[in-house]
Tab-separated table of C-alpha atoms and ligand atoms in Angstrom:
chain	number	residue	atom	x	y	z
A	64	UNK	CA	-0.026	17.744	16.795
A	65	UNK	CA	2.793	20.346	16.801
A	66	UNK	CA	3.864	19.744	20.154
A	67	UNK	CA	6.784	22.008	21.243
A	68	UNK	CA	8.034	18.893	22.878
A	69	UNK	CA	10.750	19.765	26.021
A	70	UNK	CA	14.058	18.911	24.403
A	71	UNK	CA	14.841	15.705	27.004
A	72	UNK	CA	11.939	14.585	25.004
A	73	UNK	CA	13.421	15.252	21.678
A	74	UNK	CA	16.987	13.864	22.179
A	75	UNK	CA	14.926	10.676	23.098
A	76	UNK	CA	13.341	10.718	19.744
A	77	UNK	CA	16.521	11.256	17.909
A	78	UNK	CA	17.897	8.694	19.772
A	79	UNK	CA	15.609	6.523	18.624
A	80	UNK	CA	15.766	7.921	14.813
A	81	UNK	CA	19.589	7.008	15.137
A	82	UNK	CA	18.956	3.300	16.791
A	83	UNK	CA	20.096	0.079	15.103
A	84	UNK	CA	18.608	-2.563	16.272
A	85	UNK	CA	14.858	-3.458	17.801
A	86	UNK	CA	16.199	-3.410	20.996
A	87	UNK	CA	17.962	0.006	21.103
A	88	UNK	CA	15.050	1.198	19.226
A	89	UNK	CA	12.700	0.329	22.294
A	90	UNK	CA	14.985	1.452	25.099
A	91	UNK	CA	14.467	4.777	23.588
A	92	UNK	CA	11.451	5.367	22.936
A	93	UNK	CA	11.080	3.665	27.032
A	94	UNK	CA	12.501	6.543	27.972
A	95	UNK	CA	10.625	8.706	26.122
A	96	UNK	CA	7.670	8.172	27.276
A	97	UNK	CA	8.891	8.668	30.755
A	98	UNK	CA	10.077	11.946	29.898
A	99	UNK	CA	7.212	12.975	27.259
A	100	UNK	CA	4.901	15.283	29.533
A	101	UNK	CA	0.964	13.878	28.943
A	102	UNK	CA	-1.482	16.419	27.306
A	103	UNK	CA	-3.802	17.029	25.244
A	104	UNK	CA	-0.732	18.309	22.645
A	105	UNK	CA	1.389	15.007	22.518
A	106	UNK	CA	-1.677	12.772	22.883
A	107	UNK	CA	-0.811	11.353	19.502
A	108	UNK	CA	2.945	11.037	19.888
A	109	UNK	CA	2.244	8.866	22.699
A	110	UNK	CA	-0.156	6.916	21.260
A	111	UNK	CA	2.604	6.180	17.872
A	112	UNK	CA	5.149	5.652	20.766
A	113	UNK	CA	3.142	2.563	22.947
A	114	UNK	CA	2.123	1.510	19.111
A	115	UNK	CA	5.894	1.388	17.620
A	116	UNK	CA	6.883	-0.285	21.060
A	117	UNK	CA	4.632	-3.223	20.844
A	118	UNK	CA	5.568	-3.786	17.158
A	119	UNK	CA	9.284	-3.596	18.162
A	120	UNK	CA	8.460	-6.318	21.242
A	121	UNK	CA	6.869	-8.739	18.624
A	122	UNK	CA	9.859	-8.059	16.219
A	123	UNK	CA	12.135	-9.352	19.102
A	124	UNK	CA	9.710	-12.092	20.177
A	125	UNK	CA	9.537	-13.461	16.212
A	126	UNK	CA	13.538	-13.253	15.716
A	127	UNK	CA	13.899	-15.314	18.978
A	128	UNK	CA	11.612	-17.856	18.600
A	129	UNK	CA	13.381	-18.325	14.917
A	130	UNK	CA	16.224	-18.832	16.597
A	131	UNK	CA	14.750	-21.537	18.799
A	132	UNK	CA	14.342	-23.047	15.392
A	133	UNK	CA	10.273	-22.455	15.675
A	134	UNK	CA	9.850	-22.268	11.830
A	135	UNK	CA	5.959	-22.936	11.376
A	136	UNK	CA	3.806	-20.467	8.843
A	137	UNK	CA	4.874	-16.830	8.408
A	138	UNK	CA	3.269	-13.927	7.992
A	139	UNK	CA	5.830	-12.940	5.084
A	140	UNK	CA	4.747	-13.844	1.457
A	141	UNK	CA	6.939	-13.187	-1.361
A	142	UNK	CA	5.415	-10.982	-3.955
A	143	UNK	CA	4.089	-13.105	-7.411
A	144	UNK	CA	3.068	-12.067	-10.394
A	145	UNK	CA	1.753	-8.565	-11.470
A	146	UNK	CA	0.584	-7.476	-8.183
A	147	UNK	CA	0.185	-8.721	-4.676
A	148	UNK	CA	-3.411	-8.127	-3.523
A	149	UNK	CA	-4.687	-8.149	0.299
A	150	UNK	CA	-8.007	-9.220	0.978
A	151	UNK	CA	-9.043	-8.117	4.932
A	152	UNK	CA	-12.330	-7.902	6.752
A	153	UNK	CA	-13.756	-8.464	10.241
A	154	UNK	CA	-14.015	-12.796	10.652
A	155	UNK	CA	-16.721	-14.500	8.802
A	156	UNK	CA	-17.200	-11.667	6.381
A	157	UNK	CA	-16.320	-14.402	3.677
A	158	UNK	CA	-12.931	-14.068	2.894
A	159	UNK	CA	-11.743	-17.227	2.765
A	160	UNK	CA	-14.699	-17.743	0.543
A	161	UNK	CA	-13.696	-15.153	-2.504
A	162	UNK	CA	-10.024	-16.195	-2.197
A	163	UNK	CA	-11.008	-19.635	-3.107
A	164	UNK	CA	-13.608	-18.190	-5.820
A	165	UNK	CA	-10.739	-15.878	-7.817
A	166	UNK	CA	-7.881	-18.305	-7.314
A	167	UNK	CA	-6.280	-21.673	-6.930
A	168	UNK	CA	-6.152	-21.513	-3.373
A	169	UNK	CA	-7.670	-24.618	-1.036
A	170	UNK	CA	-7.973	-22.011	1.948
A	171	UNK	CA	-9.914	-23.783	5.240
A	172	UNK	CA	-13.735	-21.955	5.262
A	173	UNK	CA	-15.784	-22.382	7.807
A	174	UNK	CA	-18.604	-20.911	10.330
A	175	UNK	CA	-16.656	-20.842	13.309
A	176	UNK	CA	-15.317	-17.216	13.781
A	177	UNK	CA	-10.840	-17.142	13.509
A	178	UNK	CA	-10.617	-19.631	11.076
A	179	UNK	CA	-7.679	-18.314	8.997
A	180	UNK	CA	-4.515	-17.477	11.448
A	181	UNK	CA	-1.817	-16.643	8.958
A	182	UNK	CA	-1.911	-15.182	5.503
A	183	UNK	CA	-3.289	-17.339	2.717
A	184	UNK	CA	-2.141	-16.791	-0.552
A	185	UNK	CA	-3.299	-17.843	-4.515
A	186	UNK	CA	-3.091	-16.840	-7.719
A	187	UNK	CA	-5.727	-14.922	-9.814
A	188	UNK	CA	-5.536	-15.222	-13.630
A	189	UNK	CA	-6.648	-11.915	-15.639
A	190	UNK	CA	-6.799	-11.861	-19.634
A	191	UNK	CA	-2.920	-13.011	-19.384
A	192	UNK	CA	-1.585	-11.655	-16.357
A	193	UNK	CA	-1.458	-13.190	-12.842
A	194	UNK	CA	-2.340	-11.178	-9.361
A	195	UNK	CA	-1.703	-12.696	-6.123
A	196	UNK	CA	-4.506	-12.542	-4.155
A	197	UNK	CA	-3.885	-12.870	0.019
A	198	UNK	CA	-6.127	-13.142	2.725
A	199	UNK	CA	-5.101	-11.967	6.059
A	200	UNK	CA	-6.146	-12.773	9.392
A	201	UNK	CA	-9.420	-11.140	10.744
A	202	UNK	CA	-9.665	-7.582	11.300
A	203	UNK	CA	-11.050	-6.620	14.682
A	204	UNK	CA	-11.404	-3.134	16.577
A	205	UNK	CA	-7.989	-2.239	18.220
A	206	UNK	CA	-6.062	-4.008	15.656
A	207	UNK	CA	-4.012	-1.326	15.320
A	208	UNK	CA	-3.743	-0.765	18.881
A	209	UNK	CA	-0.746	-3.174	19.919
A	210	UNK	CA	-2.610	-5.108	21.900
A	211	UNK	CA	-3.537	-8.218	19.667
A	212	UNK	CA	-0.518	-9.999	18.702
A	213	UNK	CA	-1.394	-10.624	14.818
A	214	UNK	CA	-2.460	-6.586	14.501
A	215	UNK	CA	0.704	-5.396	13.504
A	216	UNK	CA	1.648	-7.984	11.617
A	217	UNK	CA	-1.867	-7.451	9.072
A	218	UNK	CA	-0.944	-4.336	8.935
A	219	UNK	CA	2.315	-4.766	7.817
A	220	UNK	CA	0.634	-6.945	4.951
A	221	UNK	CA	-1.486	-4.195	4.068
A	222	UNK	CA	1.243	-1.846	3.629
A	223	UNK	CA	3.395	-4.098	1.785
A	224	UNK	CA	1.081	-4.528	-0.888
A	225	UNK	CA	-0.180	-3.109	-3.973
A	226	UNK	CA	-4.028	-3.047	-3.189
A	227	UNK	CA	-6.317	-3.922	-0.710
A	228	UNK	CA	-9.718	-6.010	-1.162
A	229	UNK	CA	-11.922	-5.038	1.951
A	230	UNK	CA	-14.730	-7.374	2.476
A	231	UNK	CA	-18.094	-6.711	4.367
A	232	UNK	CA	-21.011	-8.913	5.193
A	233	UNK	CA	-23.724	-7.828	4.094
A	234	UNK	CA	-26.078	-9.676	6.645
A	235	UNK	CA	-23.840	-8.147	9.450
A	236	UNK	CA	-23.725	-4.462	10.140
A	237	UNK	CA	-21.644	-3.987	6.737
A	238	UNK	CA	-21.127	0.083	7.257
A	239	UNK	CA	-19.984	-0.309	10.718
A	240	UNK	CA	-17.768	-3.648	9.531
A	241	UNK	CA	-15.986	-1.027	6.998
A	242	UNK	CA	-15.862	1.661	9.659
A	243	UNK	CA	-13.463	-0.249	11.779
A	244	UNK	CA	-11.551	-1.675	8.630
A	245	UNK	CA	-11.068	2.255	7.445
A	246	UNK	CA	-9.944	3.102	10.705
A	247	UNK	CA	-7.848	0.698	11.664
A	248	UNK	CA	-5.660	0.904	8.375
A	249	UNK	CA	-6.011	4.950	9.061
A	250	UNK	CA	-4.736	4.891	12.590
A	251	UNK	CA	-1.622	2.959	10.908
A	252	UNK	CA	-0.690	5.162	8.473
A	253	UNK	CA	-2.747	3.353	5.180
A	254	UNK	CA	-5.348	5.647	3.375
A	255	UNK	CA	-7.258	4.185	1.257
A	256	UNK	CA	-7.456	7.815	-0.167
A	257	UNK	CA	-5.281	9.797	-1.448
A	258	UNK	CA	-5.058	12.177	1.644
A	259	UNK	CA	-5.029	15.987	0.699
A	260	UNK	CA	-1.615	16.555	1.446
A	261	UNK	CA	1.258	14.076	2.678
A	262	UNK	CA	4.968	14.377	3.305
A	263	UNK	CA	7.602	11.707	2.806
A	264	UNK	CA	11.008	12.122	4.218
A	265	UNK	CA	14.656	10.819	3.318
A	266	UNK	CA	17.008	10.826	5.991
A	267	UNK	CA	20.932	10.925	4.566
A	268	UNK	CA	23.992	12.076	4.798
A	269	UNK	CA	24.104	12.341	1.039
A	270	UNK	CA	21.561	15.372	1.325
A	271	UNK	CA	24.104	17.365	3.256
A	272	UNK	CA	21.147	19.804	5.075
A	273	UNK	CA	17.836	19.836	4.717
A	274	UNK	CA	16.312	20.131	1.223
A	275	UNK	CA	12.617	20.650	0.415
A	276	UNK	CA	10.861	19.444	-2.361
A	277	UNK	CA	7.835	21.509	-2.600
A	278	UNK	CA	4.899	19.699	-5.020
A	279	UNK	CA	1.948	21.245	-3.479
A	280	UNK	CA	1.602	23.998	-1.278
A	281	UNK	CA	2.555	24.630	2.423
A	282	UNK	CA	-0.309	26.127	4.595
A	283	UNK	CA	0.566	28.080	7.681
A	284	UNK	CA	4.108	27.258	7.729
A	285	UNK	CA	7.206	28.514	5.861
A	286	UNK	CA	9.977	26.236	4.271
A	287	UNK	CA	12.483	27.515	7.084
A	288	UNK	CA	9.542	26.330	9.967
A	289	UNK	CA	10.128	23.018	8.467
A	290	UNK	CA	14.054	23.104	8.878
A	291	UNK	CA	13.408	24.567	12.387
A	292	UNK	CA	10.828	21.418	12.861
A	293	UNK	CA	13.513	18.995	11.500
A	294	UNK	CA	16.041	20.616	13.154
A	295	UNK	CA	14.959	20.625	16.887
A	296	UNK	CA	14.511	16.540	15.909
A	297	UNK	CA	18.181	16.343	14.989
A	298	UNK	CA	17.554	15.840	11.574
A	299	UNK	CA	20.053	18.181	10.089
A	300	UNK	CA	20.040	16.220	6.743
A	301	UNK	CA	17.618	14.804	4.588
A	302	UNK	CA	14.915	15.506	1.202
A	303	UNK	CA	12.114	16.655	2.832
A	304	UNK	CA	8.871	15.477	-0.680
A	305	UNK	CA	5.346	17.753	-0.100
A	306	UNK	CA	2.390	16.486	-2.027
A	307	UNK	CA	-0.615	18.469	-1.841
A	308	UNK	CA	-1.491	20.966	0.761
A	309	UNK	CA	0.687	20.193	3.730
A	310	UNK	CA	0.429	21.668	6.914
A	311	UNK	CA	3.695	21.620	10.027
A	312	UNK	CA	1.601	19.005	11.820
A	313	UNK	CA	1.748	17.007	8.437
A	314	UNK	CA	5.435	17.150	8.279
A	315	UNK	CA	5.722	16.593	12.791
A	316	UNK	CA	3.627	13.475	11.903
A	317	UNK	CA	6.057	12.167	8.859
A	318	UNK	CA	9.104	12.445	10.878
A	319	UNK	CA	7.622	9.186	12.595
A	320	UNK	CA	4.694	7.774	11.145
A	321	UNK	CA	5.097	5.644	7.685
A	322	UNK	CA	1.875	6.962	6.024
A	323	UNK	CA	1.346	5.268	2.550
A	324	UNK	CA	-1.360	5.379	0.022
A	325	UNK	CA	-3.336	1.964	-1.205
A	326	UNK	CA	-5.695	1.820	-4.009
A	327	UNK	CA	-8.811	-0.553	-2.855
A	328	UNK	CA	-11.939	-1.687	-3.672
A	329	UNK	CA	-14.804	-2.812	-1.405
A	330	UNK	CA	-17.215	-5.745	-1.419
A	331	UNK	CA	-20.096	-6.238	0.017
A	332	UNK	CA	-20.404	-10.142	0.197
A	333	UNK	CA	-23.255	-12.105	1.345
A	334	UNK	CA	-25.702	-10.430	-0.829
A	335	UNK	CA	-27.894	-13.879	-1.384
A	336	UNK	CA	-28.730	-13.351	2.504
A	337	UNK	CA	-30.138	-9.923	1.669
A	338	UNK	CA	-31.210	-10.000	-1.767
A	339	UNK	CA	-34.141	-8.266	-0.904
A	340	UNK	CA	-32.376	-5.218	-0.529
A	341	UNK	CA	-32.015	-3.215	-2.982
A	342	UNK	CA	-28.433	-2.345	-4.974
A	343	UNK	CA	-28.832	1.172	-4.641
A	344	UNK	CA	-29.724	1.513	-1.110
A	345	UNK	CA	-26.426	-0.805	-0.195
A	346	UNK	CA	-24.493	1.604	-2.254
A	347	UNK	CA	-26.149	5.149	-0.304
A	348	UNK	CA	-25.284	3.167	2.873
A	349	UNK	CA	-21.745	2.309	2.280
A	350	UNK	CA	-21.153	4.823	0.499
A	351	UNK	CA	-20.395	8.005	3.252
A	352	UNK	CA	-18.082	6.078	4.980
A	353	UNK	CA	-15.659	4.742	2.215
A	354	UNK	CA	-15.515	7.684	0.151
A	355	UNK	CA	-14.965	7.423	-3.504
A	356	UNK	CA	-13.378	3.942	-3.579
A	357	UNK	CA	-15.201	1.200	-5.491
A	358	UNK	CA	-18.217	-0.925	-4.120
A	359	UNK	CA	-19.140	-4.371	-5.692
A	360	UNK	CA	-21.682	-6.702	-4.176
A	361	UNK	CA	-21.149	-9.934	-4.649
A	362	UNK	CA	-21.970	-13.676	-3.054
A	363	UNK	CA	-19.189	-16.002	-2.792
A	364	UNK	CA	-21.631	-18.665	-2.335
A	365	UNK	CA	-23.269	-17.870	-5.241
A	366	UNK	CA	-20.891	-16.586	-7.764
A	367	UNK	CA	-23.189	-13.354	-8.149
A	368	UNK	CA	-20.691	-10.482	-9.270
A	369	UNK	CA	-17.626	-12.757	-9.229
A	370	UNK	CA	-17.248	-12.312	-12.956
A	371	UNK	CA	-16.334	-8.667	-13.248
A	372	UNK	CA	-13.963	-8.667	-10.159
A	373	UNK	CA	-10.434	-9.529	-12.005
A	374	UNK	CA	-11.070	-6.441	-14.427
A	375	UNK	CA	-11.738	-3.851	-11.880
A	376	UNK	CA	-8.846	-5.219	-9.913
A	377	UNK	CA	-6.615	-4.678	-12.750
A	378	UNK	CA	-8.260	-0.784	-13.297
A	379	UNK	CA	-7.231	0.214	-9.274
A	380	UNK	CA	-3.741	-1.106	-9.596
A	381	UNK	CA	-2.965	1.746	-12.268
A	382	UNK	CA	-0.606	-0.769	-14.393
A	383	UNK	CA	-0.247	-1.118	-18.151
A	384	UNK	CA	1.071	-3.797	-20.481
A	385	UNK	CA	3.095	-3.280	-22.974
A	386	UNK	CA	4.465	-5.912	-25.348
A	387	UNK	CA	7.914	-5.828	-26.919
A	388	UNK	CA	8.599	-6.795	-30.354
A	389	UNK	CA	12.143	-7.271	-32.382
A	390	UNK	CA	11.875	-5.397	-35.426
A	391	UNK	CA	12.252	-8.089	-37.918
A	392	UNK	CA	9.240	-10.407	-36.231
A	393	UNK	CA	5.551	-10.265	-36.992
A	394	UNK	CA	4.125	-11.124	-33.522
A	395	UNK	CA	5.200	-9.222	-30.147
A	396	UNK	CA	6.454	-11.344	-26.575
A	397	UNK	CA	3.464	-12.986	-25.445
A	398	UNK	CA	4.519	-11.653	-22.044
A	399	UNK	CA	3.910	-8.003	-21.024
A	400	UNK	CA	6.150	-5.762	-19.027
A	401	UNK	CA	4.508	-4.741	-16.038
A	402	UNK	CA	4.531	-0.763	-15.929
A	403	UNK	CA	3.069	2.156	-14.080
A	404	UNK	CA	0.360	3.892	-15.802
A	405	UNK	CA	1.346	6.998	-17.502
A	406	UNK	CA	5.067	5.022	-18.297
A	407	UNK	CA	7.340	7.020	-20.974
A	408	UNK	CA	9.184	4.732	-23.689
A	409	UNK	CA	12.121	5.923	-21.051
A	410	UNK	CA	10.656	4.070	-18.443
A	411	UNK	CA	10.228	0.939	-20.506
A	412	UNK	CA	13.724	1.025	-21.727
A	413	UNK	CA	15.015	1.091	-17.609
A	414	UNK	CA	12.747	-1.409	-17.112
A	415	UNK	CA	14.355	-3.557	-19.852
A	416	UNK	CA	18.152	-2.938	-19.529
A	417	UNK	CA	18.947	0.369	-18.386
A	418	UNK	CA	21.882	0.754	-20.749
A	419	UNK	CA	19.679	0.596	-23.985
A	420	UNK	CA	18.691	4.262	-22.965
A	421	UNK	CA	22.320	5.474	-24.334
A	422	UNK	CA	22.215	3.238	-27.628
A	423	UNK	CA	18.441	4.502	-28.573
A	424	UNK	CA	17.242	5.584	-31.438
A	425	UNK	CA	13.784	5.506	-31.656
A	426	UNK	CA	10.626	3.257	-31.019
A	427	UNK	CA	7.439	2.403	-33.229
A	428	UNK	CA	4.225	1.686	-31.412
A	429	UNK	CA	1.132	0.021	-32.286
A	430	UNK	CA	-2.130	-0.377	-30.019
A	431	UNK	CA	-3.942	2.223	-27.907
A	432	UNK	CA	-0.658	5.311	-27.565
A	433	UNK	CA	0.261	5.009	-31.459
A	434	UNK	CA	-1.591	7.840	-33.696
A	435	UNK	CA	-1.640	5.314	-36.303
A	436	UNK	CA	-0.337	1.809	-36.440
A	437	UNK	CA	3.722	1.844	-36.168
A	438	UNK	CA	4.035	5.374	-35.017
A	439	UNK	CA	7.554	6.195	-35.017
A	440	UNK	CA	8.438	7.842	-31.021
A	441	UNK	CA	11.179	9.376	-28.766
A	442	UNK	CA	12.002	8.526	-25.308
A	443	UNK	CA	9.149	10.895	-23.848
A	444	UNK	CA	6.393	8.727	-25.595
A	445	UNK	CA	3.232	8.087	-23.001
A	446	UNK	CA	2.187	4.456	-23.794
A	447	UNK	CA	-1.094	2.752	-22.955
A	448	UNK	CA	-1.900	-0.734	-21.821
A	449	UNK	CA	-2.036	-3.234	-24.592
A	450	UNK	CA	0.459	-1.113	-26.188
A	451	UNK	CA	3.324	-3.103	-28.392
A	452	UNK	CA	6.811	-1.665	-28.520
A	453	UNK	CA	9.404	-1.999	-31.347
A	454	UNK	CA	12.935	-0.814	-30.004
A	455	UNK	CA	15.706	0.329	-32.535
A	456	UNK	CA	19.177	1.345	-31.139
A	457	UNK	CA	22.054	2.430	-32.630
A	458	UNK	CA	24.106	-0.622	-32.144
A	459	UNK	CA	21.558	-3.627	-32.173
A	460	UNK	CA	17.726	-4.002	-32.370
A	461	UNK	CA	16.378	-5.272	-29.304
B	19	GTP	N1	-24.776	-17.179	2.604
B	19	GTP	C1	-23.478	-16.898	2.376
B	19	GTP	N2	-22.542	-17.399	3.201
B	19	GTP	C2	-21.248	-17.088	2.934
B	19	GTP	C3	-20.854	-16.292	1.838
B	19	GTP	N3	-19.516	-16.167	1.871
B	19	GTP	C4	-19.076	-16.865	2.935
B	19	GTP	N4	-20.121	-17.441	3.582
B	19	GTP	C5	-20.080	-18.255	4.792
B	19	GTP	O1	-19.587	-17.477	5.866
B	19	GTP	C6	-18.790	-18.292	6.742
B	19	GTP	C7	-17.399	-17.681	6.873
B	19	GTP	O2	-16.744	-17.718	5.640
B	19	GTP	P1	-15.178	-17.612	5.472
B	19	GTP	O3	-14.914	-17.468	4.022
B	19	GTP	O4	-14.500	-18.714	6.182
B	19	GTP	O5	-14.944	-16.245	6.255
B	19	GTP	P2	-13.557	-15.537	6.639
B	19	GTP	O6	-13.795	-14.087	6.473
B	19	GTP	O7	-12.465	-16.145	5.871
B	19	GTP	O8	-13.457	-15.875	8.199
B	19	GTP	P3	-12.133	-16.045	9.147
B	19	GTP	O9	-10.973	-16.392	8.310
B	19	GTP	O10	-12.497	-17.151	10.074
B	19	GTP	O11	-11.982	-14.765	9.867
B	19	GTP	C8	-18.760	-19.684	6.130
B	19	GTP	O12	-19.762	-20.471	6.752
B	19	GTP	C9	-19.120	-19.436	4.666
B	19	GTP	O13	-19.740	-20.541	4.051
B	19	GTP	C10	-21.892	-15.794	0.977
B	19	GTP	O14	-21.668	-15.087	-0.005
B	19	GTP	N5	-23.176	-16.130	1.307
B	20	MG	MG1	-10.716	-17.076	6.443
């Protein structure tokens, strides 16, 4: 997509980089496009532009109707519990079904295609945790596209969340059904696997020039094509984060698309309406199309695979629980922190109270991370899920 855009072009774009509000934001990128020359070359620069326009137009159409004091359900739900989960799939793949199957929810479900118009949340209890489990409005082709006036806003769900559930029926073209859900969420920016290489970009002052980060490896570009790149964009400073192998299109593409990773599992649902068919051969079919990720088949009328859901849920979201414990007391907090997998004592402490970092002295561990029950451990300590934590510091125990 390197483009070697004519700079009347480019000042448009920075314009736009530097714009405040929604509105300034979409005079720019107006004019833009009427400067942007039309080839094969900025095909997909146009295509972001006409994309980030209609989002912007919605943005402006949403504030002002709030303003008019329109109120009524929103497409914004406030994160719960341990994780905020999106369920999507084309209409009457059954989602409002297995929302009401995991969780608390009451969600309308019905035959008639469109059914659920805004977001639906509930909550999911695993082992003693809580996910929040959302569906979203119907995925259709061209969601991504601009042109259907809840598109943008699912999408914005999907990237605000932890995970994403994608839901097939089984009785209804499932491949092609998860074809258009992949590609939809791809055209947006949301992988659903890890992409080979990505770049993510921090535009400050702070940075004073361009630094880059290099975590993977650059392929047919140098560092200083990069600065160049950033450079004829008006970005003179910001931290410039390669993961993998990274090409210049990779970074081009960063500079304006907000490409994020989600961890998600697929399920095929409906699978009393085929249960003729066997496992394997559902599997081999779905299979090419959503990669590696995770494929359960299920019936939401039924209950068939319902069971094992919340635990394989809680494996994609790569989270541990750990439980504290005051040194002097026989049972840990019966509530977990919530951390990252692969979470240091360090990061345990900052999630606690940042300060204890400077008063500690050391931790004892039992569960899965300790060698042997009470393991005495520094700050760099890996813990484990179901791990419990005893903190000692040099002015109080915590
Ligand atoms: N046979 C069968 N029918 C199902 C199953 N899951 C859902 N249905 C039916 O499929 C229809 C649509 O279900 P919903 O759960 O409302 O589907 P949805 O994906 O939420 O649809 P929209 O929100 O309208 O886009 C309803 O008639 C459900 O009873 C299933 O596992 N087996
Ligand atoms: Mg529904």
């Amino acid at each position: 997509m390197v483009t070697n855009l004519p700079t009347e072009a480019k000042v448009r774009l920075a314009k736009y980089s530097e714009a405040k509000t929604p509105e300034e934001k979409l005079r720019a990128l107006q004019e833009f496009l009427s400067v942007v020359p039309k080839h094969k070359g900025t095909e997909n620069l146009v295509y972001w532009a006409k994309r980030r326009m209609a989002e912007l137009r919605e943005e402006i159409e949403e504030r002002k109707s709030k303003k008019v004091g329109g109120g009524g359900p929103s497409f914004f739900i406030e994160k719960e519990g341990a994780a905020q989960i999106v369920i999507l799939g084309m209409t009457l793949s059954g989602k409002s079904s297995i929302l009401s199957r995991l969780t608390n929810a009451k969600p309308y479900i019905s035959d008639t295609p469109y059914n659920t118009k805004f977001p639906v949340p509930g909550m999911l209890t695993y082992e003693d945790i809580q996910f929040q489990l959302v569906e979203a409005p119907a995925v259709v082709k061209g969601l991504s596209d601009g042109a259907i006036w809840w598109g943008s806003r699912v999408l914005g769900l999907a990237r605000n969340s932890d995970a994403l559930i994608l839901v097939v029926d089984l009785s209804n073209n499932p491949s092609e059904q998860l074809e258009t859900i992949i590609n939809e969420l791809n055209n947006a920016g949301i992988y659903t696997t890890q992409p080979k290489g990505y770049v993510v970009i921090e535009k400050s002052k702070a940075y004073q020039g361009v630094k880059v980060v290099n975590l993977g490896k650059l392929i047919n570009c140098t560092v200083d094509d990069i600065k160049k790149l950033l450079e004829s964009y008006r970005i003179y400073n910001a931290l410039v984060k390669l993961y993998g192998e990274v090409t210049l299109d990779d970074v081009e593409r960063s500079i304006f698309e907000n490409i994020t990773y989600k961890p998600a599992i697929v399920l095929a649902n409906k699978y009393d309406l085929v249960y003729n068919k066997d496992v394997d051969e559902i599997v081999k079919e779905l299979r090419p199309v959503c990669r590696d990720l995770p494929i359960f088949i299920v019936s939401a009328k039924t209950g068939f695979g319902i069971r094992e859901l919340p635990k394989n849920m809680f494996k994609i979201l790569n989270i541990i629980r750990v439980y504290t414990k005051e040194p002097n007391s026989k049972s840990p907090s019966p509530k977990p922190l919530i951390l990252k997998s692969n979470s240091t004592v360090a990061d345990a402490l900052k999630h606690l109270r940042e300060e204890l970092l400077q008063y500690f002295k050391y931790a004892r561990i039992w569960g899965p991370s300790a060698k042997y029950p009470g393991e005495r451990v520094g700050l760099e300590h890996v813990l484990m899920d179901g791990d419990i934590i005893e903190i000692h510091t040099r002015i109080k125990a915590v």
